């Protein structure tokens, strides 16, 4: 009965999050106004799991949406959901496979790589401080809900390739709780895209039978505001006009200096 309840919960959460992404994209101009900024959150992440013999980092893409909510002065509250986000570890050893409870003995696995992939919905709850020079620092907890986990065997040598997956979802804890610290920069004098670096370290056990296995991941991220309000559009146009005017003045100054020589 417990499995059915958890499965139903996953289905409802997945459907709800997908619906939220679609609604958010359609209503971006309504969400991105006043003290709230909404947009897409995507990028690349490198992850590993402590206590495994493998020390190779797995890399993958991630995608979701974010909210920056202005609190006071230059303080913001950052949250959202990474809908597509995969953590794990690459190039697992035979000892790792035994520990993870997966069996690939029916395959000839002398060559090829094994990768643990665990898909989470990741939800940050971060305090963010923006400096006047458009740099920002952020930190706080991040929560994850696991919805899929498997070990993947990949073989690709001399034109021959194979990919086999063994599910080990039952061995992975459903919840992930960790701490996040990050740094980034806002382009276009604080009105454009945001590029940043975010590090996540897990406090909860990744596996049910291993009390020392923790997630660790480094995110290279880009935030893209969606549905910019009229006030922000006017501010962006003002910045563009100011930059254009500066270029014209520099050009005229160079011409004037050239003429006087």
PDB file of C-alpha atoms in Angstrom:
ATOM      1  CA  UNK A   1       0.000   0.000   0.000  1.00  0.00           C
ATOM      2  CA  UNK A   2       2.873   2.344   0.839  1.00  0.00           C
ATOM      3  CA  UNK A   3       4.387   1.888  -2.633  1.00  0.00           C
ATOM      4  CA  UNK A   4       1.085   2.788  -4.299  1.00  0.00           C
ATOM      5  CA  UNK A   5       0.756   5.946  -2.210  1.00  0.00           C
ATOM      6  CA  UNK A   6       4.329   7.034  -3.007  1.00  0.00           C
ATOM      7  CA  UNK A   7       3.819   6.266  -6.720  1.00  0.00           C
ATOM      8  CA  UNK A   8       0.617   8.323  -6.764  1.00  0.00           C
ATOM      9  CA  UNK A   9       2.451  11.149  -4.995  1.00  0.00           C
ATOM     10  CA  UNK A  10       5.220  11.095  -7.638  1.00  0.00           C
ATOM     11  CA  UNK A  11       2.671  11.201 -10.462  1.00  0.00           C
ATOM     12  CA  UNK A  12       0.848  14.161  -8.923  1.00  0.00           C
ATOM     13  CA  UNK A  13       4.082  16.054  -8.209  1.00  0.00           C
ATOM     14  CA  UNK A  14       5.457  15.426 -11.719  1.00  0.00           C
ATOM     15  CA  UNK A  15       2.203  16.518 -13.363  1.00  0.00           C
ATOM     16  CA  UNK A  16       1.982  19.568 -11.108  1.00  0.00           C
ATOM     17  CA  UNK A  17       5.563  20.693 -11.808  1.00  0.00           C
ATOM     18  CA  UNK A  18       5.210  20.238 -15.565  1.00  0.00           C
ATOM     19  CA  UNK A  19       1.982  22.245 -15.450  1.00  0.00           C
ATOM     20  CA  UNK A  20       3.706  24.970 -13.417  1.00  0.00           C
ATOM     21  CA  UNK A  21       6.517  25.260 -15.973  1.00  0.00           C
ATOM     22  CA  UNK A  22       4.027  25.587 -18.840  1.00  0.00           C
ATOM     23  CA  UNK A  23       1.863  28.099 -16.959  1.00  0.00           C
ATOM     24  CA  UNK A  24       4.935  30.065 -15.879  1.00  0.00           C
ATOM     25  CA  UNK A  25       6.175  30.357 -19.459  1.00  0.00           C
ATOM     26  CA  UNK A  26       2.746  31.440 -20.715  1.00  0.00           C
ATOM     27  CA  UNK A  27       2.284  33.972 -17.913  1.00  0.00           C
ATOM     28  CA  UNK A  28       5.881  35.150 -17.618  1.00  0.00           C
ATOM     29  CA  UNK A  29       4.930  38.804 -18.064  1.00  0.00           C
ATOM     30  CA  UNK A  30       2.482  38.501 -15.146  1.00  0.00           C
ATOM     31  CA  UNK A  31       4.973  36.757 -12.848  1.00  0.00           C
ATOM     32  CA  UNK A  32       7.901  39.058 -13.651  1.00  0.00           C
ATOM     33  CA  UNK A  33       6.762  42.358 -12.198  1.00  0.00           C
ATOM     34  CA  UNK A  34       7.186  44.528  -9.139  1.00  0.00           C
ATOM     35  CA  UNK A  35       9.328  42.844  -6.529  1.00  0.00           C
ATOM     36  CA  UNK A  36       9.263  39.406  -8.178  1.00  0.00           C
ATOM     37  CA  UNK A  37      11.502  38.280 -11.019  1.00  0.00           C
ATOM     38  CA  UNK A  38      10.710  35.023 -12.827  1.00  0.00           C
ATOM     39  CA  UNK A  39      12.734  33.186 -15.463  1.00  0.00           C
ATOM     40  CA  UNK A  40      14.330  30.011 -16.760  1.00  0.00           C
ATOM     41  CA  UNK A  41      17.140  28.375 -14.787  1.00  0.00           C
ATOM     42  CA  UNK A  42      19.419  26.080 -16.767  1.00  0.00           C
ATOM     43  CA  UNK A  43      22.986  24.974 -17.186  1.00  0.00           C
ATOM     44  CA  UNK A  44      25.435  22.193 -16.567  1.00  0.00           C
ATOM     45  CA  UNK A  45      26.350  20.323 -13.403  1.00  0.00           C
ATOM     46  CA  UNK A  46      29.149  18.039 -12.218  1.00  0.00           C
ATOM     47  CA  UNK A  47      28.284  15.600  -9.422  1.00  0.00           C
ATOM     48  CA  UNK A  48      29.759  12.792  -7.348  1.00  0.00           C
ATOM     49  CA  UNK A  49      28.810  10.648  -4.338  1.00  0.00           C
ATOM     50  CA  UNK A  50      31.086  10.279  -1.330  1.00  0.00           C
ATOM     51  CA  UNK A  51      32.036   6.835   0.066  1.00  0.00           C
ATOM     52  CA  UNK A  52      32.045   5.220  -3.387  1.00  0.00           C
ATOM     53  CA  UNK A  53      35.374   3.946  -4.732  1.00  0.00           C
ATOM     54  CA  UNK A  54      34.851   5.961  -7.899  1.00  0.00           C
ATOM     55  CA  UNK A  55      36.047   9.559  -7.670  1.00  0.00           C
ATOM     56  CA  UNK A  56      34.907  10.481 -11.187  1.00  0.00           C
ATOM     57  CA  UNK A  57      32.384  13.286 -11.518  1.00  0.00           C
ATOM     58  CA  UNK A  58      29.274  12.745 -13.619  1.00  0.00           C
ATOM     59  CA  UNK A  59      28.148  15.636 -15.825  1.00  0.00           C
ATOM     60  CA  UNK A  60      24.665  16.443 -17.076  1.00  0.00           C
ATOM     61  CA  UNK A  61      22.331  19.256 -18.131  1.00  0.00           C
ATOM     62  CA  UNK A  62      19.686  20.740 -15.849  1.00  0.00           C
ATOM     63  CA  UNK A  63      16.643  22.879 -16.528  1.00  0.00           C
ATOM     64  CA  UNK A  64      13.910  24.541 -14.488  1.00  0.00           C
ATOM     65  CA  UNK A  65      12.632  27.929 -13.427  1.00  0.00           C
ATOM     66  CA  UNK A  66      13.441  30.437 -10.684  1.00  0.00           C
ATOM     67  CA  UNK A  67      11.955  33.275  -8.662  1.00  0.00           C
ATOM     68  CA  UNK A  68      13.948  36.181  -7.196  1.00  0.00           C
ATOM     69  CA  UNK A  69      11.815  37.947  -4.599  1.00  0.00           C
ATOM     70  CA  UNK A  70      13.057  41.315  -3.366  1.00  0.00           C
ATOM     71  CA  UNK A  71      13.097  41.455   0.447  1.00  0.00           C
ATOM     72  CA  UNK A  72      14.878  44.583   1.661  1.00  0.00           C
ATOM     73  CA  UNK A  73      17.495  46.896   0.155  1.00  0.00           C
ATOM     74  CA  UNK A  74      19.808  44.568  -1.815  1.00  0.00           C
ATOM     75  CA  UNK A  75      18.562  41.331  -0.241  1.00  0.00           C
ATOM     76  CA  UNK A  76      16.544  38.797  -2.254  1.00  0.00           C
ATOM     77  CA  UNK A  77      14.971  35.397  -1.653  1.00  0.00           C
ATOM     78  CA  UNK A  78      15.754  32.892  -4.416  1.00  0.00           C
ATOM     79  CA  UNK A  79      13.655  29.789  -5.030  1.00  0.00           C
ATOM     80  CA  UNK A  80      12.187  27.759  -7.897  1.00  0.00           C
ATOM     81  CA  UNK A  81      12.468  24.188  -9.171  1.00  0.00           C
ATOM     82  CA  UNK A  82      15.050  22.366 -11.262  1.00  0.00           C
ATOM     83  CA  UNK A  83      12.620  20.010 -13.006  1.00  0.00           C
ATOM     84  CA  UNK A  84      15.347  18.187 -14.939  1.00  0.00           C
ATOM     85  CA  UNK A  85      18.315  17.581 -12.680  1.00  0.00           C
ATOM     86  CA  UNK A  86      20.470  14.475 -12.381  1.00  0.00           C
ATOM     87  CA  UNK A  87      23.082  13.792  -9.687  1.00  0.00           C
ATOM     88  CA  UNK A  88      25.285  10.726  -9.284  1.00  0.00           C
ATOM     89  CA  UNK A  89      28.766   9.445 -10.076  1.00  0.00           C
ATOM     90  CA  UNK A  90      30.652   8.153 -13.114  1.00  0.00           C
ATOM     91  CA  UNK A  91      32.988   5.205 -13.821  1.00  0.00           C
ATOM     92  CA  UNK A  92      31.765   3.013 -10.963  1.00  0.00           C
ATOM     93  CA  UNK A  93      33.959   0.115  -9.864  1.00  0.00           C
ATOM     94  CA  UNK A  94      32.875  -3.510  -9.367  1.00  0.00           C
ATOM     95  CA  UNK A  95      32.865  -2.846  -5.616  1.00  0.00           C
ATOM     96  CA  UNK A  96      30.545   0.131  -6.170  1.00  0.00           C
ATOM     97  CA  UNK A  97      28.167  -2.003  -8.245  1.00  0.00           C
ATOM     98  CA  UNK A  98      28.018  -4.617  -5.501  1.00  0.00           C
ATOM     99  CA  UNK A  99      27.326  -1.930  -2.905  1.00  0.00           C
ATOM    100  CA  UNK A 100      24.551  -0.438  -5.065  1.00  0.00           C
ATOM    101  CA  UNK A 101      22.852  -3.800  -5.465  1.00  0.00           C
ATOM    102  CA  UNK A 102      22.856  -3.997  -9.259  1.00  0.00           C
ATOM    103  CA  UNK A 103      23.826  -7.056 -11.287  1.00  0.00           C
ATOM    104  CA  UNK A 104      25.342  -6.838 -14.757  1.00  0.00           C
ATOM    105  CA  UNK A 105      26.817 -10.363 -14.707  1.00  0.00           C
ATOM    106  CA  UNK A 106      24.758 -11.312 -17.768  1.00  0.00           C
ATOM    107  CA  UNK A 107      26.822  -8.842 -19.832  1.00  0.00           C
ATOM    108  CA  UNK A 108      30.399  -8.898 -21.009  1.00  0.00           C
ATOM    109  CA  UNK A 109      31.479  -5.755 -19.174  1.00  0.00           C
ATOM    110  CA  UNK A 110      35.261  -5.947 -19.497  1.00  0.00           C
ATOM    111  CA  UNK A 111      35.093  -2.642 -21.344  1.00  0.00           C
ATOM    112  CA  UNK A 112      32.734   0.281 -20.921  1.00  0.00           C
ATOM    113  CA  UNK A 113      31.644   2.600 -18.105  1.00  0.00           C
ATOM    114  CA  UNK A 114      29.060   2.390 -15.326  1.00  0.00           C
ATOM    115  CA  UNK A 115      27.257   5.519 -14.136  1.00  0.00           C
ATOM    116  CA  UNK A 116      24.876   6.088 -11.230  1.00  0.00           C
ATOM    117  CA  UNK A 117      22.156   8.545 -12.253  1.00  0.00           C
ATOM    118  CA  UNK A 118      19.648   9.878  -9.733  1.00  0.00           C
ATOM    119  CA  UNK A 119      16.990  12.322 -10.927  1.00  0.00           C
ATOM    120  CA  UNK A 120      15.717  14.875  -8.409  1.00  0.00           C
ATOM    121  CA  UNK A 121      13.345  17.804  -8.333  1.00  0.00           C
ATOM    122  CA  UNK A 122      15.638  20.352  -6.646  1.00  0.00           C
ATOM    123  CA  UNK A 123      14.143  23.313  -4.774  1.00  0.00           C
ATOM    124  CA  UNK A 124      16.508  25.989  -3.366  1.00  0.00           C
ATOM    125  CA  UNK A 125      15.548  28.377  -0.565  1.00  0.00           C
ATOM    126  CA  UNK A 126      18.406  30.858  -0.654  1.00  0.00           C
ATOM    127  CA  UNK A 127      19.217  34.309   0.645  1.00  0.00           C
ATOM    128  CA  UNK A 128      20.842  36.385  -2.092  1.00  0.00           C
ATOM    129  CA  UNK A 129      22.742  39.662  -1.740  1.00  0.00           C
ATOM    130  CA  UNK A 130      23.365  41.797  -4.829  1.00  0.00           C
ATOM    131  CA  UNK A 131      26.282  44.216  -4.792  1.00  0.00           C
ATOM    132  CA  UNK A 132      26.315  47.525  -6.657  1.00  0.00           C
ATOM    133  CA  UNK A 133      28.799  46.127  -9.194  1.00  0.00           C
ATOM    134  CA  UNK A 134      26.191  43.458 -10.245  1.00  0.00           C
ATOM    135  CA  UNK A 135      27.982  40.597  -8.455  1.00  0.00           C
ATOM    136  CA  UNK A 136      25.915  38.558  -6.016  1.00  0.00           C
ATOM    137  CA  UNK A 137      26.439  35.981  -3.283  1.00  0.00           C
ATOM    138  CA  UNK A 138      23.839  33.436  -2.204  1.00  0.00           C
ATOM    139  CA  UNK A 139      23.482  30.669   0.342  1.00  0.00           C
ATOM    140  CA  UNK A 140      20.973  28.498   2.167  1.00  0.00           C
ATOM    141  CA  UNK A 141      19.310  25.077   2.105  1.00  0.00           C
ATOM    142  CA  UNK A 142      18.264  23.080  -0.951  1.00  0.00           C
ATOM    143  CA  UNK A 143      15.692  20.287  -0.939  1.00  0.00           C
ATOM    144  CA  UNK A 144      15.385  17.428  -3.386  1.00  0.00           C
ATOM    145  CA  UNK A 145      12.727  14.844  -4.225  1.00  0.00           C
ATOM    146  CA  UNK A 146      14.039  11.724  -5.964  1.00  0.00           C
ATOM    147  CA  UNK A 147      11.797  10.355  -8.719  1.00  0.00           C
ATOM    148  CA  UNK A 148      14.147   8.050 -10.678  1.00  0.00           C
ATOM    149  CA  UNK A 149      17.424   6.220 -10.095  1.00  0.00           C
ATOM    150  CA  UNK A 150      19.360   3.693 -12.165  1.00  0.00           C
ATOM    151  CA  UNK A 151      22.863   2.498 -12.965  1.00  0.00           C
ATOM    152  CA  UNK A 152      23.705   2.774 -16.646  1.00  0.00           C
ATOM    153  CA  UNK A 153      26.283   0.727 -18.547  1.00  0.00           C
ATOM    154  CA  UNK A 154      27.702   2.434 -21.643  1.00  0.00           C
ATOM    155  CA  UNK A 155      29.902   0.787 -24.250  1.00  0.00           C
ATOM    156  CA  UNK A 156      31.102   2.632 -27.354  1.00  0.00           C
ATOM    157  CA  UNK A 157      34.286   1.285 -28.937  1.00  0.00           C
ATOM    158  CA  UNK A 158      35.237   0.960 -32.614  1.00  0.00           C
ATOM    159  CA  UNK A 159      31.762   1.830 -33.824  1.00  0.00           C
ATOM    160  CA  UNK A 160      30.050  -0.731 -31.592  1.00  0.00           C
ATOM    161  CA  UNK A 161      27.835   0.722 -28.879  1.00  0.00           C
ATOM    162  CA  UNK A 162      25.489  -0.488 -26.174  1.00  0.00           C
ATOM    163  CA  UNK A 163      23.542   1.041 -23.308  1.00  0.00           C
ATOM    164  CA  UNK A 164      21.884  -0.983 -20.545  1.00  0.00           C
ATOM    165  CA  UNK A 165      20.120   0.304 -17.438  1.00  0.00           C
ATOM    166  CA  UNK A 166      19.476  -1.428 -14.122  1.00  0.00           C
ATOM    167  CA  UNK A 167      16.986   0.287 -11.816  1.00  0.00           C
ATOM    168  CA  UNK A 168      18.098   0.790  -8.197  1.00  0.00           C
ATOM    169  CA  UNK A 169      15.466   3.306  -7.111  1.00  0.00           C
ATOM    170  CA  UNK A 170      14.496   1.156  -4.115  1.00  0.00           C
ATOM    171  CA  UNK A 171      18.013   1.552  -2.695  1.00  0.00           C
ATOM    172  CA  UNK A 172      17.956   5.375  -2.840  1.00  0.00           C
ATOM    173  CA  UNK A 173      16.392   7.634  -0.214  1.00  0.00           C
ATOM    174  CA  UNK A 174      13.521   9.671  -1.560  1.00  0.00           C
ATOM    175  CA  UNK A 175      14.559  12.958   0.119  1.00  0.00           C
ATOM    176  CA  UNK A 176      17.713  14.993  -0.410  1.00  0.00           C
ATOM    177  CA  UNK A 177      18.554  17.901   1.888  1.00  0.00           C
ATOM    178  CA  UNK A 178      21.724  19.911   1.543  1.00  0.00           C
ATOM    179  CA  UNK A 179      23.378  23.326   1.729  1.00  0.00           C
ATOM    180  CA  UNK A 180      24.115  25.611  -1.206  1.00  0.00           C
ATOM    181  CA  UNK A 181      26.606  28.443  -1.684  1.00  0.00           C
ATOM    182  CA  UNK A 182      26.919  30.415  -4.887  1.00  0.00           C
ATOM    183  CA  UNK A 183      28.300  33.443  -6.683  1.00  0.00           C
ATOM    184  CA  UNK A 184      27.251  35.103  -9.915  1.00  0.00           C
ATOM    185  CA  UNK A 185      27.088  38.195 -12.095  1.00  0.00           C
ATOM    186  CA  UNK A 186      24.182  40.050 -13.684  1.00  0.00           C
ATOM    187  CA  UNK A 187      24.804  41.207 -17.262  1.00  0.00           C
ATOM    188  CA  UNK A 188      23.633  44.447 -18.873  1.00  0.00           C
ATOM    189  CA  UNK A 189      24.278  46.494 -15.742  1.00  0.00           C
ATOM    190  CA  UNK A 190      21.904  44.407 -13.667  1.00  0.00           C
ATOM    191  CA  UNK A 191      19.072  44.089 -16.200  1.00  0.00           C
ATOM    192  CA  UNK A 192      20.031  41.104 -18.355  1.00  0.00           C
ATOM    193  CA  UNK A 193      20.893  37.433 -18.036  1.00  0.00           C
ATOM    194  CA  UNK A 194      22.613  36.110 -14.923  1.00  0.00           C
ATOM    195  CA  UNK A 195      25.568  33.731 -15.029  1.00  0.00           C
ATOM    196  CA  UNK A 196      26.683  31.958 -11.894  1.00  0.00           C
ATOM    197  CA  UNK A 197      28.338  29.110 -10.052  1.00  0.00           C
ATOM    198  CA  UNK A 198      26.538  27.149  -7.323  1.00  0.00           C
ATOM    199  CA  UNK A 199      27.829  24.348  -5.091  1.00  0.00           C
ATOM    200  CA  UNK A 200      25.533  21.846  -3.363  1.00  0.00           C
ATOM    201  CA  UNK A 201      26.594  19.508  -0.559  1.00  0.00           C
ATOM    202  CA  UNK A 202      24.106  16.937   0.725  1.00  0.00           C
ATOM    203  CA  UNK A 203      23.460  16.267   4.415  1.00  0.00           C
ATOM    204  CA  UNK A 204      21.132  13.285   3.993  1.00  0.00           C
ATOM    205  CA  UNK A 205      22.215   9.771   3.043  1.00  0.00           C
ATOM    206  CA  UNK A 206      21.915   9.008  -0.665  1.00  0.00           C
ATOM    207  CA  UNK A 207      21.413   5.278  -0.054  1.00  0.00           C
ATOM    208  CA  UNK A 208      19.310   3.538   2.554  1.00  0.00           C
ATOM    209  CA  UNK A 209      22.085   1.083   3.479  1.00  0.00           C
ATOM    210  CA  UNK A 210      25.006   3.541   3.491  1.00  0.00           C
ATOM    211  CA  UNK A 211      25.245   6.219   6.177  1.00  0.00           C
ATOM    212  CA  UNK A 212      28.247   7.982   4.631  1.00  0.00           C
ATOM    213  CA  UNK A 213      27.150   8.414   1.004  1.00  0.00           C
ATOM    214  CA  UNK A 214      26.454  12.108   0.351  1.00  0.00           C
ATOM    215  CA  UNK A 215      25.690  14.027  -2.841  1.00  0.00           C
ATOM    216  CA  UNK A 216      28.054  16.740  -3.991  1.00  0.00           C
ATOM    217  CA  UNK A 217      27.473  18.834  -7.089  1.00  0.00           C
ATOM    218  CA  UNK A 218      28.796  21.942  -8.842  1.00  0.00           C
ATOM    219  CA  UNK A 219      26.303  23.845 -11.019  1.00  0.00           C
ATOM    220  CA  UNK A 220      27.267  26.195 -13.848  1.00  0.00           C
ATOM    221  CA  UNK A 221      24.057  28.135 -14.323  1.00  0.00           C
ATOM    222  CA  UNK A 222      22.366  30.741 -16.473  1.00  0.00           C
ATOM    223  CA  UNK A 223      19.195  32.574 -15.438  1.00  0.00           C
ATOM    224  CA  UNK A 224      17.077  34.081 -18.217  1.00  0.00           C
ATOM    225  CA  UNK A 225      14.274  36.475 -17.169  1.00  0.00           C
ATOM    226  CA  UNK A 226      10.953  35.803 -18.936  1.00  0.00           C
ATOM    227  CA  UNK A 227       8.279  38.409 -19.588  1.00  0.00           C
ATOM    228  CA  UNK A 228      10.146  41.564 -18.614  1.00  0.00           C
ATOM    229  CA  UNK A 229       7.804  44.252 -17.249  1.00  0.00           C
ATOM    230  CA  UNK A 230       7.365  47.619 -18.982  1.00  0.00           C
ATOM    231  CA  UNK A 231       9.406  49.344 -16.256  1.00  0.00           C
ATOM    232  CA  UNK A 232      12.313  46.983 -16.811  1.00  0.00           C
ATOM    233  CA  UNK A 233      12.036  47.336 -20.583  1.00  0.00           C
ATOM    234  CA  UNK A 234      12.270  51.102 -20.182  1.00  0.00           C
ATOM    235  CA  UNK A 235      15.293  50.688 -17.883  1.00  0.00           C
ATOM    236  CA  UNK A 236      16.998  48.370 -20.393  1.00  0.00           C
ATOM    237  CA  UNK A 237      16.333  50.837 -23.224  1.00  0.00           C
ATOM    238  CA  UNK A 238      17.744  53.611 -21.050  1.00  0.00           C
ATOM    239  CA  UNK A 239      20.929  51.617 -20.445  1.00  0.00           C
ATOM    240  CA  UNK A 240      21.278  50.883 -24.168  1.00  0.00           C
ATOM    241  CA  UNK A 241      20.809  54.546 -25.015  1.00  0.00           C
ATOM    242  CA  UNK A 242      23.390  55.555 -22.400  1.00  0.00           C
ATOM    243  CA  UNK A 243      25.918  53.026 -23.755  1.00  0.00           C
ATOM    244  CA  UNK A 244      25.250  54.189 -27.299  1.00  0.00           C
ATOM    245  CA  UNK A 245      25.815  57.808 -26.253  1.00  0.00           C
ATOM    246  CA  UNK A 246      29.098  56.893 -24.523  1.00  0.00           C
ATOM    247  CA  UNK A 247      30.352  55.180 -27.690  1.00  0.00           C
ATOM    248  CA  UNK A 248      29.431  58.217 -29.785  1.00  0.00           C
ATOM    249  CA  UNK A 249      31.262  60.563 -27.405  1.00  0.00           C
ATOM    250  CA  UNK A 250      34.380  58.357 -27.458  1.00  0.00           C
ATOM    251  CA  UNK A 251      34.248  58.243 -31.246  1.00  0.00           C
ATOM    252  CA  UNK A 252      33.922  62.036 -31.482  1.00  0.00           C
ATOM    253  CA  UNK A 253      36.764  62.501 -28.986  1.00  0.00           C
ATOM    254  CA  UNK A 254      39.052  60.281 -31.096  1.00  0.00           C
ATOM    255  CA  UNK A 255      38.152  62.238 -34.247  1.00  0.00           C
ATOM    256  CA  UNK A 256      38.777  65.543 -32.499  1.00  0.00           C
ATOM    257  CA  UNK A 257      42.128  64.364 -31.185  1.00  0.00           C
ATOM    258  CA  UNK A 258      43.113  63.129 -34.645  1.00  0.00           C
ATOM    259  CA  UNK A 259      42.197  66.462 -36.244  1.00  0.00           C
ATOM    260  CA  UNK A 260      44.271  68.479 -33.778  1.00  0.00           C
ATOM    261  CA  UNK A 261      47.419  66.429 -34.440  1.00  0.00           C
TER     262      UNK A 261
END
